[in-house]
CSV table of C-alpha atoms and ligand atoms in Angstrom, one decimal:
chain,number,residue,atom,x,y,z
Y,1,UNK,CA,27.5,81.7,-9.8
Y,2,UNK,CA,27.4,82.8,-13.4
Y,3,UNK,CA,24.9,85.4,-14.7
Y,4,UNK,CA,22.7,82.6,-16.1
Y,5,UNK,CA,22.2,81.3,-12.5
Y,6,UNK,CA,20.9,84.5,-11.2
Y,7,UNK,CA,18.0,86.9,-11.8
Y,8,UNK,CA,18.7,89.8,-14.1
Y,9,UNK,CA,19.0,93.4,-12.9
Y,10,UNK,CA,15.4,94.4,-13.9
Y,11,UNK,CA,13.8,91.4,-12.1
Y,12,UNK,CA,15.9,92.1,-9.0
Y,13,UNK,CA,15.4,95.8,-9.0
Y,14,UNK,CA,11.6,95.4,-9.4
Y,15,UNK,CA,11.5,92.6,-6.7
Y,16,UNK,CA,13.2,94.7,-4.0
Y,17,UNK,CA,11.5,98.0,-4.9
Y,18,UNK,CA,8.1,96.4,-4.9
Y,19,UNK,CA,8.9,94.4,-1.7
Y,20,UNK,CA,9.6,97.7,0.1
Y,21,UNK,CA,6.5,99.4,-1.4
Y,22,UNK,CA,4.2,96.5,-0.5
Y,23,UNK,CA,5.5,96.4,3.1
Y,24,UNK,CA,4.9,100.2,3.4
Y,25,UNK,CA,1.3,99.6,1.9
Y,26,UNK,CA,0.5,97.0,4.5
Y,27,UNK,CA,1.6,99.1,7.4
Y,28,UNK,CA,0.0,102.2,6.0
Y,29,UNK,CA,-3.3,100.3,5.4
Y,30,UNK,CA,-3.7,99.2,9.0
Y,31,UNK,CA,-2.5,102.5,10.4
Y,32,UNK,CA,-4.8,104.7,8.3
Y,33,UNK,CA,-8.0,102.7,9.1
Y,34,UNK,CA,-7.3,103.3,12.8
Y,35,UNK,CA,-7.2,107.2,12.4
Y,36,UNK,CA,-10.0,109.5,13.4
Y,37,UNK,CA,-12.6,109.1,10.7
Y,38,UNK,CA,-12.7,112.2,8.4
Y,39,UNK,CA,-9.6,113.7,10.0
Y,40,UNK,CA,-7.0,115.5,7.7
Y,41,UNK,CA,-4.4,112.9,8.8
Y,42,UNK,CA,-6.6,110.1,7.7
Y,43,UNK,CA,-7.3,111.8,4.4
Y,44,UNK,CA,-3.5,112.2,3.7
Y,45,UNK,CA,-2.7,108.6,4.6
Y,46,UNK,CA,-5.5,107.3,2.4
Y,47,UNK,CA,-4.2,109.4,-0.6
Y,48,UNK,CA,-0.7,108.1,0.0
Y,49,UNK,CA,-1.9,104.5,0.3
Y,50,UNK,CA,-3.9,104.8,-2.9
Y,51,UNK,CA,-1.0,106.4,-4.7
Y,52,UNK,CA,1.6,103.8,-3.7
Y,53,UNK,CA,-1.0,101.1,-4.4
Y,54,UNK,CA,-1.6,102.3,-8.0
Y,55,UNK,CA,2.2,102.6,-8.5
Y,56,UNK,CA,2.6,98.9,-7.3
Y,57,UNK,CA,-0.1,97.9,-9.8
Y,58,UNK,CA,1.7,99.6,-12.6
Y,59,UNK,CA,5.0,98.0,-11.6
Y,60,UNK,CA,3.3,94.6,-11.3
Y,61,UNK,CA,2.1,94.8,-14.9
Y,62,UNK,CA,5.6,95.7,-16.0
Y,63,UNK,CA,7.1,93.0,-13.9
Y,64,UNK,CA,4.7,90.3,-15.2
Y,65,UNK,CA,5.5,91.4,-18.8
Y,66,UNK,CA,9.2,91.1,-18.1
Y,67,UNK,CA,8.8,87.8,-16.3
Y,68,UNK,CA,6.9,86.3,-19.3
Y,69,UNK,CA,9.7,87.3,-21.6
Y,70,UNK,CA,12.6,86.3,-19.4
Y,71,UNK,CA,13.0,82.9,-18.0
Y,72,UNK,CA,14.1,82.9,-14.4
Y,73,UNK,CA,17.2,80.8,-13.4
Y,74,UNK,CA,16.4,77.2,-12.8
Y,75,UNK,CA,15.8,76.0,-9.2
Y,76,UNK,CA,18.5,73.9,-7.7
Y,77,UNK,CA,18.5,70.1,-8.6
Y,78,UNK,CA,18.3,69.3,-4.9
Y,79,UNK,CA,14.7,70.5,-4.8
Y,80,UNK,CA,12.0,67.8,-5.1
Y,81,UNK,CA,9.0,67.9,-7.3
Y,82,UNK,CA,6.6,68.9,-4.5
Y,83,UNK,CA,8.9,71.7,-3.3
Y,84,UNK,CA,9.2,73.1,-6.8
Y,85,UNK,CA,5.5,73.0,-7.2
Y,86,UNK,CA,5.0,74.9,-3.9
Y,87,UNK,CA,7.7,77.5,-4.9
Y,88,UNK,CA,6.0,78.1,-8.3
Y,89,UNK,CA,2.5,78.3,-6.8
Y,90,UNK,CA,3.7,80.7,-4.2
Y,91,UNK,CA,5.3,83.0,-6.8
Y,92,UNK,CA,2.3,83.0,-9.0
Y,93,UNK,CA,0.0,83.7,-6.0
Y,94,UNK,CA,2.2,86.7,-5.2
Y,95,UNK,CA,1.8,88.0,-8.8
Y,96,UNK,CA,-1.9,87.5,-8.5
Y,97,UNK,CA,-2.1,89.4,-5.3
Y,98,UNK,CA,0.1,92.2,-6.6
Y,99,UNK,CA,-2.4,92.8,-9.3
Y,100,UNK,CA,-5.6,91.8,-7.6
Y,101,UNK,CA,-5.2,93.8,-4.4
Y,102,UNK,CA,-4.9,97.2,-6.1
Y,103,UNK,CA,-7.8,96.3,-8.4
Y,104,UNK,CA,-10.0,95.5,-5.3
Y,105,UNK,CA,-8.8,98.8,-3.8
Y,106,UNK,CA,-9.9,100.6,-6.9
Y,107,UNK,CA,-13.3,99.0,-6.7
Y,108,UNK,CA,-13.5,100.1,-3.0
Y,109,UNK,CA,-12.9,103.8,-3.8
Y,110,UNK,CA,-15.1,103.7,-6.9
Y,111,UNK,CA,-18.1,102.3,-5.0
Y,112,UNK,CA,-17.6,104.3,-1.7
Y,113,UNK,CA,-20.7,106.3,-0.6
Y,114,UNK,CA,-18.3,109.1,0.3
Y,115,UNK,CA,-17.2,109.5,-3.3
Y,116,UNK,CA,-13.7,110.8,-2.5
Y,117,UNK,CA,-11.5,111.4,-5.5
Y,118,UNK,CA,-8.1,109.6,-5.7
Y,119,UNK,CA,-5.3,111.9,-6.9
Y,120,UNK,CA,-2.1,109.9,-7.4
Y,121,UNK,CA,0.8,111.7,-5.6
Y,122,UNK,CA,-1.3,114.9,-5.8
Y,123,UNK,CA,-0.8,115.0,-9.6
Y,124,UNK,CA,-3.0,112.6,-11.6
Y,125,UNK,CA,-6.7,111.9,-10.9
Y,126,UNK,CA,-7.7,108.2,-11.0
Y,127,UNK,CA,-11.2,108.0,-12.4
Y,128,UNK,CA,-13.8,105.9,-10.5
Y,129,UNK,CA,-15.0,102.7,-12.2
Y,130,UNK,CA,-18.6,102.8,-13.2
Y,131,UNK,CA,-19.8,100.2,-10.7
Y,132,UNK,CA,-22.9,100.1,-8.4
Y,133,UNK,CA,-22.5,101.2,-4.7
Y,134,UNK,CA,-23.8,97.7,-3.6
Y,135,UNK,CA,-20.4,96.3,-4.4
Y,136,UNK,CA,-18.7,98.4,-1.7
Y,137,UNK,CA,-19.0,95.9,1.1
Y,138,UNK,CA,-17.8,93.0,-1.1
Y,139,UNK,CA,-14.9,95.0,-2.4
Y,140,UNK,CA,-13.8,96.0,1.1
Y,141,UNK,CA,-14.0,92.4,2.3
Y,142,UNK,CA,-12.0,91.2,-0.7
Y,143,UNK,CA,-9.4,93.9,-0.1
Y,144,UNK,CA,-9.1,93.0,3.6
Y,145,UNK,CA,-9.0,89.2,3.0
Y,146,UNK,CA,-6.6,89.7,0.1
Y,147,UNK,CA,-4.3,91.7,2.4
Y,148,UNK,CA,-4.2,88.8,5.0
Y,149,UNK,CA,-3.7,86.2,2.3
Y,150,UNK,CA,-0.7,88.3,1.0
Y,151,UNK,CA,0.7,88.5,4.6
Y,152,UNK,CA,0.4,84.7,5.0
Y,153,UNK,CA,2.0,84.1,1.6
Y,154,UNK,CA,4.8,86.5,2.4
Y,155,UNK,CA,5.5,84.8,5.7
Y,156,UNK,CA,5.9,81.5,3.8
Y,157,UNK,CA,8.0,83.2,1.0
Y,158,UNK,CA,10.4,84.9,3.4
Y,159,UNK,CA,10.7,81.7,5.6
Y,160,UNK,CA,11.5,79.7,2.5
Y,161,UNK,CA,14.1,82.2,1.3
Y,162,UNK,CA,15.8,82.2,4.7
Y,163,UNK,CA,15.6,78.4,4.9
Y,164,UNK,CA,17.4,78.1,1.5
Y,165,UNK,CA,20.1,80.4,2.7
Y,166,UNK,CA,20.8,79.3,6.2
Y,167,UNK,CA,19.6,75.6,6.4
Y,168,UNK,CA,19.9,74.2,2.9
Y,169,UNK,CA,22.8,76.6,2.1
Y,170,UNK,CA,22.1,76.9,-1.6
Y,171,UNK,CA,22.1,79.9,-3.9
Y,172,UNK,CA,18.4,80.6,-4.0
Y,173,UNK,CA,18.5,83.8,-1.9
Y,174,UNK,CA,21.9,84.9,-3.3
Y,175,UNK,CA,20.6,84.9,-6.9
Y,176,UNK,CA,18.0,87.5,-6.0
Y,177,UNK,CA,20.6,89.7,-4.3
Y,178,UNK,CA,22.8,92.2,-6.2
Y,179,UNK,CA,26.2,90.7,-6.6
Y,180,UNK,CA,28.9,92.0,-4.3
Y,181,UNK,CA,32.6,91.1,-5.0
Y,182,UNK,CA,34.0,89.1,-7.9
Y,183,UNK,CA,32.0,87.0,-10.3
Y,184,UNK,CA,33.3,83.6,-11.3
B,1,LIG,C1,-0.6,95.8,-3.3
B,1,LIG,C2,-1.4,96.8,-3.0
B,1,LIG,C3,-2.2,97.1,-1.8
B,1,LIG,C4,-2.1,96.6,-0.5
B,1,LIG,C5,-1.0,95.5,0.0
B,1,LIG,C6,-3.1,97.2,0.3
B,1,LIG,C7,-3.3,96.9,1.7
B,1,LIG,C8,-4.3,97.4,2.5
B,1,LIG,C9,-4.5,97.1,3.8
B,1,LIG,C10,-3.6,96.2,4.7
B,1,LIG,C11,-5.6,97.8,4.3
B,1,LIG,C12,-6.2,97.8,5.7
B,1,LIG,C13,-7.1,96.6,5.8
B,1,LIG,C14,-8.4,96.8,5.1
B,1,LIG,O1,-9.2,97.6,5.6
B,1,LIG,O2,-8.5,96.3,4.0
B,1,LIG,C15,-6.1,98.6,3.1
B,1,LIG,C16,-7.2,99.4,3.1
B,1,LIG,C17,-7.6,100.1,2.1
B,1,LIG,N1,-7.0,100.2,0.8
B,1,LIG,FE1,-5.4,99.1,0.2
B,1,LIG,N2,-3.8,98.0,-0.4
B,1,LIG,C18,-3.3,98.0,-1.7
B,1,LIG,C19,-3.7,98.8,-2.8
B,1,LIG,C20,-4.8,99.7,-2.7
B,1,LIG,C21,-5.2,100.6,-3.8
B,1,LIG,C22,-4.6,100.6,-5.2
B,1,LIG,C23,-6.3,101.3,-3.4
B,1,LIG,C24,-7.1,102.3,-4.1
B,1,LIG,C25,-6.9,102.9,-5.3
B,1,LIG,C26,-6.5,100.9,-2.0
B,1,LIG,C27,-7.5,101.4,-1.2
B,1,LIG,C28,-7.7,101.1,0.1
B,1,LIG,C29,-8.9,101.6,0.8
B,1,LIG,C30,-9.9,102.6,0.4
B,1,LIG,C31,-8.8,101.0,2.1
B,1,LIG,C32,-9.7,101.2,3.3
B,1,LIG,C33,-10.7,100.1,3.2
B,1,LIG,C34,-11.8,100.2,4.3
B,1,LIG,O3,-12.0,101.2,4.7
B,1,LIG,O4,-12.4,99.1,4.6
B,1,LIG,N3,-5.6,100.0,-1.6
B,1,LIG,N4,-5.2,98.3,2.0
B,2,LIG,C1,6.3,92.2,-0.4
B,2,LIG,C2,7.3,91.4,-0.5
B,2,LIG,C3,7.7,90.4,-1.6
B,2,LIG,C4,7.0,90.1,-2.7
B,2,LIG,C5,5.7,90.5,-3.2
B,2,LIG,C6,7.9,89.1,-3.4
B,2,LIG,C7,7.5,88.4,-4.6
B,2,LIG,C8,8.3,87.5,-5.3
B,2,LIG,C9,8.0,86.9,-6.5
B,2,LIG,C10,6.7,87.0,-7.3
B,2,LIG,C11,9.1,86.1,-6.8
B,2,LIG,C12,9.2,85.2,-8.1
B,2,LIG,C13,10.0,85.9,-9.1
B,2,LIG,C14,9.9,85.1,-10.4
B,2,LIG,O1,10.6,84.0,-10.5
B,2,LIG,O2,9.2,85.6,-11.3
B,2,LIG,C15,10.1,86.3,-5.8
B,2,LIG,C16,11.3,85.6,-5.8
B,2,LIG,C17,12.1,85.7,-4.7
B,2,LIG,N1,12.0,86.4,-3.5
B,2,LIG,FE1,10.5,87.6,-3.1
B,2,LIG,N2,9.0,88.9,-2.6
B,2,LIG,C18,8.9,89.7,-1.5
B,2,LIG,C19,9.8,89.8,-0.5
B,2,LIG,C20,10.9,89.0,-0.3
B,2,LIG,C21,11.8,89.0,0.8
B,2,LIG,C22,11.7,89.9,2.0
B,2,LIG,C23,12.8,88.1,0.5
B,2,LIG,C24,14.0,87.6,1.3
B,2,LIG,C25,14.0,87.4,2.6
B,2,LIG,C26,12.5,87.5,-0.8
B,2,LIG,C27,13.3,86.6,-1.4
B,2,LIG,C28,13.0,86.1,-2.7
B,2,LIG,C29,13.9,85.2,-3.4
B,2,LIG,C30,15.2,84.6,-2.8
B,2,LIG,C31,13.4,84.9,-4.6
B,2,LIG,C32,13.9,84.0,-5.7
B,2,LIG,C33,13.3,82.6,-5.6
B,2,LIG,C34,13.8,81.7,-6.7
B,2,LIG,O3,14.9,81.9,-7.1
B,2,LIG,O4,13.0,80.9,-7.1
B,2,LIG,N3,11.4,88.1,-1.3
B,2,LIG,N4,9.6,87.1,-4.8
């Protein structure tokens, strides 16, 4: 595989860093909502969730910018039209969710009746959006449904990646992995 057939280092680095951060966010999200309401543990986990979530948003903006300026390697010729369409739709859905979920989270905290400040990694305050409190229920619902849509899309994404590698035996997974060994 030559360098034109694989993702560049920035795309790969962002992909795997964000994959790890998003999995942490999903676990953290479900763990924190199960904590004793108002407990210090819950407060800490919420602050961590919000901090990592804002970081993911920033990285998603960077990544989208990079993606628009750098064409990814072409999909293998063996893939049919419908398969290509599903692959592209899935990737763009993931970009949408990486941007949309943090925004919905920001609306949740901005409209919360508890009015709790968000301090990103204990350092920088995130201002609340000037939005009416009535939006809180809708924002919470959107954030929750968005999280489940993300989980479903990721199940499809990971299944497809593993199918390419182990069933179709093409280079689709390999081109998103750092190269080990010699390059041809
Ligand atoms: C990709 C980014 C994010 C993911 C995957 C994510 C995921 C989740 C999940 C799975 C939950 C638990 C289910 C739920 O109640 O909705 C949750 C809850 C929550 N998240 Fe996020 N989140 C993200 C970003 C953010 C950001 C940036 C903020 C705020 C700045 C935020 C604020 C919250 C809040 C306040 C809750 C509790 C909602 C409630 O009490 O109903 N999230 N998140
Ligand atoms: C939270 C987790 C993840 C997110 C949000 C995510 C998101 C994305 C996005 C948006 C792309 C499209 C890149 C582009 O062309 O612009 C992509 C590509 C890819 N992802 Fe993920 N991904 C995640 C986890 C994973 C995991 C766990 C695997 C492996 C099992 C994986 C394997 C791949 C592969 C192989 C590609 C390249 C597909 C191609 O060449 O067309 N991803 N991912």
